[in-house]
PDB file of C-alpha atoms in Angstrom:
ATOM      1  CA  UNK A1261       0.681 -22.072   6.300  1.00 75.00           C
ATOM      2  CA  UNK A1262      -1.953 -22.127   3.349  1.00 81.00           C
ATOM      3  CA  UNK A1263      -1.325 -20.334   0.177  1.00 86.00           C
ATOM      4  CA  UNK A1264      -3.446 -17.399   0.844  1.00 86.00           C
ATOM      5  CA  UNK A1265      -1.299 -16.520   3.995  1.00 84.00           C
ATOM      6  CA  UNK A1266       1.675 -16.393   1.758  1.00 87.00           C
ATOM      7  CA  UNK A1267      -0.171 -14.554  -0.985  1.00 92.00           C
ATOM      8  CA  UNK A1268      -0.955 -12.126   1.689  1.00 89.00           C
ATOM      9  CA  UNK A1269       2.592 -11.558   2.811  1.00 89.00           C
ATOM     10  CA  UNK A1270       3.866 -11.374  -0.650  1.00 92.00           C
ATOM     11  CA  UNK A1271       1.181  -8.599  -1.280  1.00 94.00           C
ATOM     12  CA  UNK A1272       1.798  -6.599   1.899  1.00 91.00           C
ATOM     13  CA  UNK A1273       5.688  -6.571   0.804  1.00 92.00           C
ATOM     14  CA  UNK A1274       5.177  -5.020  -2.757  1.00 95.00           C
ATOM     15  CA  UNK A1275       2.640  -2.754  -1.189  1.00 94.00           C
ATOM     16  CA  UNK A1276       5.375  -1.740   1.650  1.00 93.00           C
ATOM     17  CA  UNK A1277       8.133  -1.203  -1.718  1.00 93.00           C
ATOM     18  CA  UNK A1278       5.764   0.693  -3.368  1.00 94.00           C
ATOM     19  CA  UNK A1279       4.817   2.836  -0.508  1.00 92.00           C
ATOM     20  CA  UNK A1280       8.695   3.322  -0.053  1.00 92.00           C
ATOM     21  CA  UNK A1281       9.524   4.073  -3.615  1.00 93.00           C
ATOM     22  CA  UNK A1282       6.638   6.356  -4.877  1.00 94.00           C
ATOM     23  CA  UNK A1283       7.895   9.544  -3.333  1.00 93.00           C
ATOM     24  CA  UNK A1284      10.973   9.070  -4.841  1.00 94.00           C
ATOM     25  CA  UNK A1285       9.791   8.013  -8.189  1.00 95.00           C
ATOM     26  CA  UNK A1286       6.999  10.492  -8.493  1.00 96.00           C
ATOM     27  CA  UNK A1287       9.380  13.492  -7.413  1.00 95.00           C
ATOM     28  CA  UNK A1288      12.139  12.509  -9.926  1.00 94.00           C
ATOM     29  CA  UNK A1289       9.434  12.159 -12.621  1.00 95.00           C
ATOM     30  CA  UNK A1290       7.651  15.650 -12.210  1.00 95.00           C
ATOM     31  CA  UNK A1291      11.073  17.198 -12.255  1.00 94.00           C
ATOM     32  CA  UNK A1292      12.149  15.192 -15.434  1.00 92.00           C
ATOM     33  CA  UNK A1293       9.021  16.384 -17.149  1.00 93.00           C
ATOM     34  CA  UNK A1294       9.394  20.024 -15.873  1.00 94.00           C
ATOM     35  CA  UNK A1295      12.990  20.123 -17.032  1.00 91.00           C
ATOM     36  CA  UNK A1296      12.067  18.180 -20.596  1.00 89.00           C
ATOM     37  CA  UNK A1297       9.255  21.000 -21.048  1.00 92.00           C
ATOM     38  CA  UNK A1298      11.934  23.288 -20.196  1.00 90.00           C
ATOM     39  CA  UNK A1299      14.457  21.887 -22.888  1.00 88.00           C
ATOM     40  CA  UNK A1300      11.724  21.787 -25.633  1.00 87.00           C
ATOM     41  CA  UNK A1301      10.845  25.569 -25.291  1.00 90.00           C
ATOM     42  CA  UNK A1302      14.341  26.480 -25.012  1.00 88.00           C
ATOM     43  CA  UNK A1303      16.091  24.052 -27.629  1.00 84.00           C
ATOM     44  CA  UNK A1304      18.439  23.309 -25.124  1.00 82.00           C
ATOM     45  CA  UNK A1305      19.609  19.602 -25.585  1.00 80.00           C
ATOM     46  CA  UNK A1306      22.298  19.047 -22.921  1.00 81.00           C
ATOM     47  CA  UNK A1307      21.831  15.908 -21.084  1.00 78.00           C
ATOM     48  CA  UNK A1308      23.234  16.855 -17.804  1.00 79.00           C
ATOM     49  CA  UNK A1309      20.364  19.529 -17.371  1.00 82.00           C
ATOM     50  CA  UNK A1310      18.126  16.800 -16.546  1.00 83.00           C
ATOM     51  CA  UNK A1311      20.329  14.376 -14.662  1.00 88.00           C
ATOM     52  CA  UNK A1312      21.524  16.877 -11.745  1.00 90.00           C
ATOM     53  CA  UNK A1313      17.611  18.375 -10.686  1.00 90.00           C
ATOM     54  CA  UNK A1314      16.893  14.600 -10.634  1.00 92.00           C
ATOM     55  CA  UNK A1315      19.241  13.607  -8.224  1.00 93.00           C
ATOM     56  CA  UNK A1316      19.216  16.704  -6.396  1.00 94.00           C
ATOM     57  CA  UNK A1317      15.207  16.450  -5.829  1.00 95.00           C
ATOM     58  CA  UNK A1318      15.845  12.580  -5.327  1.00 94.00           C
ATOM     59  CA  UNK A1319      18.093  13.452  -2.211  1.00 95.00           C
ATOM     60  CA  UNK A1320      15.993  15.880  -0.939  1.00 95.00           C
ATOM     61  CA  UNK A1321      12.983  13.651  -1.173  1.00 95.00           C
ATOM     62  CA  UNK A1322      14.804  11.065   0.506  1.00 93.00           C
ATOM     63  CA  UNK A1323      16.083  13.411   3.324  1.00 95.00           C
ATOM     64  CA  UNK A1324      12.522  14.426   4.208  1.00 93.00           C
ATOM     65  CA  UNK A1325      10.486  11.196   3.939  1.00 91.00           C
ATOM     66  CA  UNK A1326      13.426   8.559   4.183  1.00 90.00           C
ATOM     67  CA  UNK A1327      13.085   8.481   8.226  1.00 91.00           C
ATOM     68  CA  UNK A1328       9.072   7.459   7.620  1.00 92.00           C
ATOM     69  CA  UNK A1329      10.095   5.009   5.191  1.00 90.00           C
ATOM     70  CA  UNK A1330      12.406   3.145   6.842  1.00 91.00           C
ATOM     71  CA  UNK A1331      10.012   3.271   9.894  1.00 93.00           C
ATOM     72  CA  UNK A1332       7.123   1.747   7.730  1.00 92.00           C
ATOM     73  CA  UNK A1333       9.594  -0.876   6.911  1.00 91.00           C
ATOM     74  CA  UNK A1334      10.627  -1.572  10.491  1.00 93.00           C
ATOM     75  CA  UNK A1335       6.961  -1.860  11.300  1.00 93.00           C
ATOM     76  CA  UNK A1336       6.246  -4.283   8.570  1.00 92.00           C
ATOM     77  CA  UNK A1337       9.464  -6.423   9.383  1.00 92.00           C
ATOM     78  CA  UNK A1338       8.124  -6.566  13.126  1.00 94.00           C
ATOM     79  CA  UNK A1339       4.752  -7.653  11.714  1.00 91.00           C
ATOM     80  CA  UNK A1340       6.480 -10.662   9.968  1.00 90.00           C
ATOM     81  CA  UNK A1341       8.376 -11.562  12.938  1.00 92.00           C
ATOM     82  CA  UNK A1342       5.158 -12.135  15.144  1.00 92.00           C
ATOM     83  CA  UNK A1343       3.915 -14.143  12.036  1.00 89.00           C
ATOM     84  CA  UNK A1344       6.559 -16.562  12.784  1.00 86.00           C
ATOM     85  CA  UNK A1345       4.681 -18.737  14.923  1.00 88.00           C
ATOM     86  CA  UNK A1346       1.781 -18.835  12.893  1.00 82.00           C
ATOM     87  CA  UNK A1347       3.738 -20.095  10.146  1.00 79.00           C
ATOM     88  CA  UNK A1348       5.257 -22.940  11.765  1.00 79.00           C
ATOM     89  CA  UNK A1349       1.972 -24.864  12.200  1.00 74.00           C
TER      90      UNK A1349
END
């Protein structure tokens, strides 16, 4: 197993993490930005006002895209297991 193979496996793992986390992070960022703009416009500085919508949207996005994310993770894991004989050489 060469250094190039190790870099390829690590790059694939990092890319997989980004693909799984991106929908959650982008939705939480969008909701947080919208709530922050509304708070600035109305001068309401309640801390729970930002927390509750973020948690709600994260749960909704996780319910929608969770199965897809875990299917992608399963495919990546299967690919890694298929590469084990090549790694032993």
